[in-house]
Amino acid sequence: MRSLFFEDVNRLGWRDIPAPKVEANHEVLVSTIAASCCYVDTMIISGNSPFEPPFALGHESVARVIDKGDAVEGLEIGDIVSVPYHRTCGVCPSCVAKNPLNCHEKEVPIFATYGMPDGSDFGGMFSESYRVPYASHALVKIPASVDPLAAVAAGDTLSDAWNTTVPHIRNKPDARVLITSNAGFGLYAAQWALAAGAQQVTYVDDDPLRLSVAKDIGAETLTWSDDLEVPPVYDVIINERQGEKSLRFCLLAGAYGAVVENVVIYLEDVSIPIEAMHYTGVTLRSSFSPTRNFLPEVIADLEAGMINPRAIESEVIHLEDAPERLVLPSHKPLIIFDKTVLKEASRDLAG
Ligand SMILES: [Zn+2]
Ligand SMILES: [Zn+2]
């Protein structure tokens, strides 16, 4: 089967590798319907990660169950599922305590994830098929009324964007929200924040295309520059923009008691304005996303039509073109493995 490998900095390639099979009674085998990129893939591809090539890439996809072990319950062959980017057993003390990124199950290494070298052989999601362990717990079914392509990022960025906005705004419905971005995550966050009823959503970026998408979905926009300043009026702030200055900008934009969610992976320490934060009582959370914890709520909100994530798509990519196209900037490309899902989708593969 085909699997897209990170071969070297800015070089990707399809490899023909043996098709995976169910190896344990708790596993399922899924075939990929569609996959997408998150900023972590961009970091890996451009050489800005600790990971040495080669390895199978991809950790964001929607898939179909094509085989299952004897102990798998609640899933049938043919079910369309969202697969969290992180693997989780569901029964170890960490998973029970809702800390799935610290899963202690021995067969699932700490922070086990697809598409990055983690000492396992589960591979990447830019593959025609892959195995999912502890599938009864890990997988969340996508209802027939939800466009599978709308849920392509539900296992990663779409849910992380939900988690950094919706619960905060439900606690404070008149919240003002500030989002700094330079990828697709920030646009998802803007969609969720607006749909959750935020009083104001300000989206900050320096890319004209993403700024126009943000405007189209109803956000106010500001063009990023290193000396940009805003008044400290924001209650919920999401930093998704690479660089130390963006984090500082966010931490200084908080109203009293604000929450700042940092989703940027800084590869070295950065300084924070702790004195100003102390006076405003700003809470900073910086974390990978324990996506499985809130994936069912995200799918339910998609089913309720709360947002249309497809408004964020930047392009639809043929498999043949993926190695060349994925090294180019594109905030939310969609890579289609199963063209039958395009029958009812709003876009086709023209171009
Ligand atoms: Zn990701
Ligand atoms: Zn676990």
Short mmCIF file of C-alpha atoms and ligand atoms in Angstrom, two decimals:
data_model
loop_
_atom_site.label_atom_id
_atom_site.label_comp_id
_atom_site.label_asym_id
_atom_site.label_seq_id
_atom_site.Cartn_x
_atom_site.Cartn_y
_atom_site.Cartn_z
CA MET A 1 0.00 0.00 0.00
CA ARG A 2 1.00 3.61 -0.43
CA SER A 3 2.33 5.60 2.51
CA LEU A 4 3.70 9.14 2.31
CA PHE A 5 7.13 9.45 3.90
CA PHE A 6 9.09 12.42 5.14
CA GLU A 7 12.29 11.58 3.27
CA ASP A 8 14.34 14.69 4.01
CA VAL A 9 13.88 18.41 4.66
CA ASN A 10 11.33 19.68 2.11
CA ARG A 11 11.25 16.28 0.40
CA LEU A 12 8.33 13.85 0.62
CA GLY A 13 7.71 10.65 -1.32
CA TRP A 14 5.25 7.77 -1.61
CA ARG A 15 6.61 4.41 -0.49
CA ASP A 16 5.04 1.06 -1.26
CA ILE A 17 5.00 -0.73 2.11
CA PRO A 18 3.31 -3.95 3.30
CA ALA A 19 -0.37 -3.35 4.12
CA PRO A 20 -0.97 -3.46 7.88
CA LYS A 21 -3.19 -6.11 9.50
CA VAL A 22 -5.05 -6.30 12.78
CA GLU A 23 -2.44 -7.58 15.27
CA ALA A 24 -4.38 -7.63 18.56
CA ASN A 25 -7.98 -8.35 19.52
CA HIS A 26 -8.53 -4.71 20.57
CA GLU A 27 -7.33 -3.27 17.25
CA VAL A 28 -9.14 -2.24 14.11
CA LEU A 29 -7.77 -1.62 10.66
CA VAL A 30 -9.03 1.52 8.95
CA SER A 31 -8.74 2.77 5.38
CA THR A 32 -8.10 6.48 5.03
CA ILE A 33 -10.91 8.50 3.44
CA ALA A 34 -9.15 11.86 3.56
CA ALA A 35 -6.30 13.46 5.46
CA SER A 36 -5.07 16.93 6.20
CA CYS A 37 -2.00 18.74 7.49
CA CYS A 38 -1.56 20.56 10.75
CA TYR A 39 1.21 22.99 11.56
CA VAL A 40 3.25 20.20 13.15
CA ASP A 41 3.53 18.57 9.71
CA THR A 42 4.73 21.89 8.31
CA MET A 43 7.36 22.07 11.07
CA ILE A 44 8.49 18.51 10.34
CA ILE A 45 8.60 18.97 6.56
CA SER A 46 10.59 22.20 6.81
CA GLY A 47 13.12 20.64 9.20
CA ASN A 48 11.95 22.56 12.28
CA SER A 49 11.35 19.55 14.52
CA PRO A 50 13.52 17.19 16.56
CA PHE A 51 12.57 14.26 14.28
CA GLU A 52 15.08 12.76 11.87
CA PRO A 53 13.82 11.37 8.54
CA PRO A 54 12.70 9.02 7.16
CA PHE A 55 9.31 8.16 8.64
CA ALA A 56 5.66 7.92 7.63
CA LEU A 57 3.91 11.27 7.95
CA GLY A 58 0.36 12.32 8.82
CA HIS A 59 -1.74 12.41 11.98
CA GLU A 60 -5.02 14.01 10.91
CA SER A 61 -7.55 11.96 8.97
CA VAL A 62 -11.04 10.58 8.73
CA ALA A 63 -11.23 6.86 8.02
CA ARG A 64 -13.42 3.80 7.51
CA VAL A 65 -13.27 0.59 9.57
CA ILE A 66 -12.28 -2.30 7.28
CA ASP A 67 -11.30 -5.02 9.78
CA LYS A 68 -11.51 -5.52 13.54
CA GLY A 69 -10.26 -7.73 16.33
CA ASP A 70 -12.55 -10.06 18.30
CA ALA A 71 -12.65 -7.81 21.41
CA VAL A 72 -13.70 -4.66 19.57
CA GLU A 73 -17.18 -3.49 20.59
CA GLY A 74 -19.44 -0.76 19.25
CA LEU A 75 -17.81 -0.60 15.82
CA GLU A 76 -18.78 -2.34 12.61
CA ILE A 77 -17.02 -2.82 9.30
CA GLY A 78 -17.86 0.21 7.16
CA ASP A 79 -18.26 2.69 10.03
CA ILE A 80 -16.75 6.11 9.31
CA VAL A 81 -14.67 7.26 12.25
CA SER A 82 -12.59 10.11 13.58
CA VAL A 83 -9.21 8.90 14.82
CA PRO A 84 -7.45 10.93 17.53
CA TYR A 85 -3.88 11.78 16.51
CA HIS A 86 -2.71 10.38 19.87
CA ARG A 87 -3.23 6.75 20.80
CA THR A 88 -5.00 6.02 24.07
CA CYS A 89 -5.93 2.80 25.86
CA GLY A 90 -8.82 4.18 27.90
CA VAL A 91 -8.21 1.95 30.93
CA CYS A 92 -4.82 2.86 32.46
CA PRO A 93 -4.82 5.29 35.41
CA SER A 94 -3.83 8.24 33.20
CA CYS A 95 -6.52 7.59 30.61
CA VAL A 96 -9.16 7.07 33.32
CA ALA A 97 -8.03 10.39 34.85
CA LYS A 98 -8.52 12.05 31.43
CA ASN A 99 -4.80 12.44 30.81
CA PRO A 100 -4.55 10.30 27.67
CA LEU A 101 -1.30 11.93 26.53
CA ASN A 102 0.28 10.27 29.55
CA CYS A 103 -1.16 6.86 28.72
CA HIS A 104 0.73 4.29 30.79
CA GLU A 105 -0.37 1.18 28.95
CA LYS A 106 2.85 -0.57 27.99
CA GLU A 107 1.76 -1.35 24.45
CA VAL A 108 1.07 2.35 23.97
CA PRO A 109 4.28 4.33 24.58
CA ILE A 110 4.03 7.68 26.38
CA PHE A 111 2.53 10.26 24.04
CA ALA A 112 2.03 7.72 21.32
CA THR A 113 1.06 9.45 18.11
CA TYR A 114 0.74 8.81 14.41
CA GLY A 115 3.01 10.41 11.84
CA MET A 116 6.00 10.92 14.10
CA PRO A 117 8.70 8.50 15.25
CA ASP A 118 7.46 7.32 18.67
CA GLY A 119 9.11 3.92 18.86
CA SER A 120 6.11 2.05 17.47
CA ASP A 121 5.14 0.81 14.02
CA PHE A 122 1.67 2.33 13.73
CA GLY A 123 2.91 4.59 10.92
CA GLY A 124 1.33 7.76 9.58
CA MET A 125 -2.15 8.69 8.43
CA PHE A 126 -1.02 9.77 4.94
CA SER A 127 -1.32 6.05 4.23
CA GLU A 128 -3.99 4.00 2.51
CA SER A 129 -4.66 2.12 5.76
CA TYR A 130 -3.41 1.96 9.33
CA ARG A 131 -4.07 0.17 12.64
CA VAL A 132 -5.84 1.68 15.63
CA PRO A 133 -5.26 -0.01 19.03
CA TYR A 134 -7.89 0.00 21.79
CA ALA A 135 -10.32 0.99 19.07
CA SER A 136 -13.52 0.58 21.12
CA HIS A 137 -12.30 3.46 23.25
CA ALA A 138 -10.16 5.42 20.79
CA LEU A 139 -12.48 5.83 17.83
CA VAL A 140 -15.50 8.12 17.62
CA LYS A 141 -18.10 7.36 14.94
CA ILE A 142 -19.10 10.09 12.52
CA PRO A 143 -22.88 10.12 11.99
CA ALA A 144 -24.22 9.76 8.45
CA SER A 145 -25.55 13.33 8.54
CA VAL A 146 -22.02 14.76 8.87
CA ASP A 147 -19.88 15.23 5.73
CA PRO A 148 -16.81 13.07 6.45
CA LEU A 149 -14.61 15.72 4.84
CA ALA A 150 -15.89 18.29 7.34
CA ALA A 151 -14.54 16.04 10.09
CA VAL A 152 -11.12 15.43 8.54
CA ALA A 153 -9.37 17.45 11.27
CA ALA A 154 -11.61 16.38 14.16
CA GLY A 155 -8.93 14.02 15.46
CA ASP A 156 -6.52 16.92 15.88
CA THR A 157 -6.69 20.65 15.07
CA LEU A 158 -10.46 21.03 14.80
CA SER A 159 -10.90 19.56 18.29
CA ASP A 160 -7.96 21.46 19.73
CA ALA A 161 -9.49 24.67 18.35
CA TRP A 162 -12.81 23.70 19.99
CA ASN A 163 -11.13 22.99 23.33
CA THR A 164 -9.30 26.32 23.40
CA THR A 165 -12.46 28.34 22.71
CA VAL A 166 -15.88 26.76 23.25
CA PRO A 167 -15.65 25.70 26.94
CA HIS A 168 -14.26 29.13 27.92
CA ILE A 169 -16.98 30.99 26.02
CA ARG A 170 -19.72 28.76 27.46
CA ASN A 171 -18.44 29.90 30.88
CA LYS A 172 -18.39 33.54 29.80
CA PRO A 173 -20.84 34.11 26.93
CA ASP A 174 -19.95 37.81 26.50
CA ALA A 175 -16.27 36.95 26.01
CA ARG A 176 -14.02 38.91 23.71
CA VAL A 177 -11.72 36.53 21.86
CA LEU A 178 -8.32 37.22 20.32
CA ILE A 179 -6.60 34.73 18.01
CA THR A 180 -3.09 35.02 16.56
CA SER A 181 -2.40 32.61 13.76
CA ASN A 182 -0.31 31.56 10.84
CA ALA A 183 -2.04 28.29 9.93
CA GLY A 184 -5.47 26.70 9.67
CA PHE A 185 -5.97 26.17 13.40
CA GLY A 186 -6.66 29.85 14.07
CA LEU A 187 -9.45 29.93 11.49
CA TYR A 188 -11.11 26.90 13.09
CA ALA A 189 -10.78 28.65 16.47
CA ALA A 190 -12.43 31.77 15.03
CA GLN A 191 -15.31 29.66 13.67
CA TRP A 192 -15.86 27.91 17.01
CA ALA A 193 -15.62 31.17 18.98
CA LEU A 194 -18.18 32.91 16.78
CA ALA A 195 -20.52 29.92 16.85
CA ALA A 196 -20.24 29.69 20.65
CA GLY A 197 -21.53 33.27 20.85
CA ALA A 198 -18.44 35.32 21.63
CA GLN A 199 -19.15 39.06 21.74
CA GLN A 200 -16.10 39.84 19.60
CA VAL A 201 -13.57 37.69 17.73
CA THR A 202 -10.39 39.38 16.54
CA TYR A 203 -8.21 37.33 14.20
CA VAL A 204 -4.57 38.39 13.73
CA ASP A 205 -2.42 37.11 10.85
CA ASP A 206 -0.18 38.47 8.10
CA ASP A 207 -1.44 36.25 5.28
CA PRO A 208 -3.95 38.04 3.01
CA LEU A 209 -5.76 34.80 2.07
CA ARG A 210 -6.31 33.67 5.67
CA LEU A 211 -7.29 37.21 6.69
CA SER A 212 -9.95 37.24 3.96
CA VAL A 213 -11.23 33.81 5.05
CA ALA A 214 -11.41 35.11 8.63
CA LYS A 215 -13.42 38.10 7.44
CA ASP A 216 -15.73 35.85 5.41
CA ILE A 217 -16.57 33.75 8.46
CA GLY A 218 -17.39 36.87 10.46
CA ALA A 219 -14.26 37.69 12.46
CA GLU A 220 -12.71 41.14 12.82
CA THR A 221 -9.19 41.09 11.46
CA LEU A 222 -5.90 42.78 12.27
CA THR A 223 -2.73 42.46 10.21
CA TRP A 224 0.15 41.16 12.28
CA SER A 225 3.35 43.16 12.64
CA ASP A 226 6.02 42.84 15.30
CA ASP A 227 4.98 46.17 16.85
CA LEU A 228 1.21 45.51 16.80
CA GLU A 229 -0.54 46.41 20.06
CA VAL A 230 -4.15 45.98 21.20
CA PRO A 231 -5.90 47.21 24.35
CA PRO A 232 -6.01 44.63 27.18
CA VAL A 233 -9.70 43.78 26.78
CA TYR A 234 -9.70 40.13 25.73
CA ASP A 235 -11.05 37.32 27.90
CA VAL A 236 -10.05 34.31 25.79
CA ILE A 237 -6.82 34.45 23.81
CA ILE A 238 -5.36 31.78 21.57
CA ASN A 239 -1.75 31.96 20.39
CA GLU A 240 -1.16 29.87 17.30
CA ARG A 241 1.42 32.12 15.70
CA GLN A 242 5.04 30.99 15.70
CA GLY A 243 7.57 33.27 17.38
CA GLU A 244 8.18 34.71 20.83
CA LYS A 245 6.60 38.11 20.04
CA SER A 246 3.19 36.65 19.36
CA LEU A 247 3.03 34.92 22.75
CA ARG A 248 4.03 38.15 24.49
CA PHE A 249 1.41 40.09 22.47
CA CYS A 250 -1.24 37.61 23.63
CA LEU A 251 -0.20 37.68 27.28
CA LEU A 252 -0.40 41.49 27.33
CA ALA A 253 -3.82 41.57 25.61
CA GLY A 254 -5.71 39.94 28.47
CA ALA A 255 -8.47 41.61 30.47
CA TYR A 256 -8.51 40.84 34.19
CA GLY A 257 -8.82 37.07 34.68
CA ALA A 258 -8.22 36.22 31.01
CA VAL A 259 -7.24 32.78 29.79
CA VAL A 260 -4.41 32.47 27.26
CA GLU A 261 -4.20 29.18 25.37
CA ASN A 262 -0.84 28.60 23.71
CA VAL A 263 -0.78 25.87 21.06
CA VAL A 264 2.56 26.82 19.49
CA ILE A 265 5.30 24.25 20.09
CA TYR A 266 8.32 26.31 21.10
CA LEU A 267 11.53 24.37 20.58
CA GLU A 268 13.35 26.56 23.11
CA ASP A 269 12.34 28.57 26.17
CA VAL A 270 10.77 31.98 25.65
CA SER A 271 10.41 34.80 28.15
CA ILE A 272 6.95 35.81 29.37
CA PRO A 273 5.81 39.16 30.89
CA ILE A 274 5.19 37.66 34.32
CA GLU A 275 4.88 41.02 36.10
CA ALA A 276 2.02 42.26 33.90
CA MET A 277 0.39 38.82 34.03
CA HIS A 278 0.46 38.91 37.82
CA TYR A 279 -1.51 42.15 37.91
CA THR A 280 -4.14 40.96 35.41
CA GLY A 281 -4.33 37.43 36.84
CA VAL A 282 -3.91 35.95 33.37
CA THR A 283 -3.89 32.16 33.23
CA LEU A 284 -1.56 30.65 30.63
CA ARG A 285 -2.10 27.08 29.46
CA SER A 286 0.41 25.57 27.05
CA SER A 287 -0.29 21.99 26.07
CA PHE A 288 -0.71 19.37 23.42
CA SER A 289 -4.35 18.55 22.98
CA PRO A 290 -5.85 15.50 24.78
CA THR A 291 -8.23 15.30 21.83
CA ARG A 292 -10.02 12.07 22.68
CA ASN A 293 -11.43 13.69 25.84
CA PHE A 294 -13.68 16.08 23.93
CA LEU A 295 -13.94 14.47 20.48
CA PRO A 296 -17.52 13.22 21.07
CA GLU A 297 -18.67 16.78 21.92
CA VAL A 298 -16.92 18.11 18.81
CA ILE A 299 -18.64 15.54 16.59
CA ALA A 300 -21.98 16.34 18.24
CA ASP A 301 -21.44 20.05 17.57
CA LEU A 302 -20.64 19.28 13.93
CA GLU A 303 -23.81 17.19 13.73
CA ALA A 304 -25.75 20.15 15.14
CA GLY A 305 -24.34 22.29 12.31
CA MET A 306 -22.53 24.65 14.66
CA ILE A 307 -19.77 25.38 12.12
CA ASN A 308 -18.79 24.39 8.58
CA PRO A 309 -15.09 23.47 8.79
CA ARG A 310 -14.92 23.06 5.01
CA ALA A 311 -14.96 26.86 4.71
CA ILE A 312 -11.35 26.70 5.95
CA GLU A 313 -10.02 24.28 3.31
CA SER A 314 -7.20 25.76 1.24
CA GLU A 315 -7.08 23.19 -1.58
CA VAL A 316 -7.92 19.63 -2.57
CA ILE A 317 -4.85 17.60 -3.51
CA HIS A 318 -4.58 14.50 -5.72
CA LEU A 319 -2.55 11.69 -4.15
CA GLU A 320 -0.11 11.83 -7.06
CA ASP A 321 0.57 15.51 -6.40
CA ALA A 322 0.84 15.26 -2.61
CA PRO A 323 4.67 15.00 -2.36
CA GLU A 324 5.16 18.21 -4.36
CA ARG A 325 2.18 20.14 -3.01
CA LEU A 326 2.60 19.43 0.71
CA VAL A 327 6.01 21.08 0.83
CA LEU A 328 4.37 24.34 -0.29
CA PRO A 329 2.53 26.72 2.07
CA SER A 330 -1.16 25.81 2.37
CA HIS A 331 -3.10 26.35 5.58
CA LYS A 332 -5.56 23.44 5.32
CA PRO A 333 -5.02 21.17 2.32
CA LEU A 334 -7.28 18.16 1.90
CA ILE A 335 -5.75 14.95 0.55
CA ILE A 336 -8.40 12.58 -0.79
CA PHE A 337 -7.76 8.83 -0.58
CA ASP A 338 -11.36 7.64 -1.20
CA LYS A 339 -12.86 9.58 -4.08
CA THR A 340 -16.34 8.12 -3.49
CA VAL A 341 -16.84 10.62 -0.64
CA LEU A 342 -16.57 13.46 -3.14
CA LYS A 343 -19.87 12.50 -4.79
CA GLU A 344 -21.86 14.58 -2.37
CA ALA A 345 -19.08 16.95 -1.40
CA SER A 346 -19.15 20.54 -2.49
CA ARG A 347 -15.78 20.44 -4.21
CA ASP A 348 -14.36 18.27 -6.93
CA LEU A 349 -10.86 17.33 -7.92
CA ALA A 350 -10.76 19.67 -10.91
CA GLY A 351 -7.37 21.34 -11.04
ZN ZN B 1 -1.32 18.08 14.61
ZN ZN B 2 -3.95 4.62 28.76
#
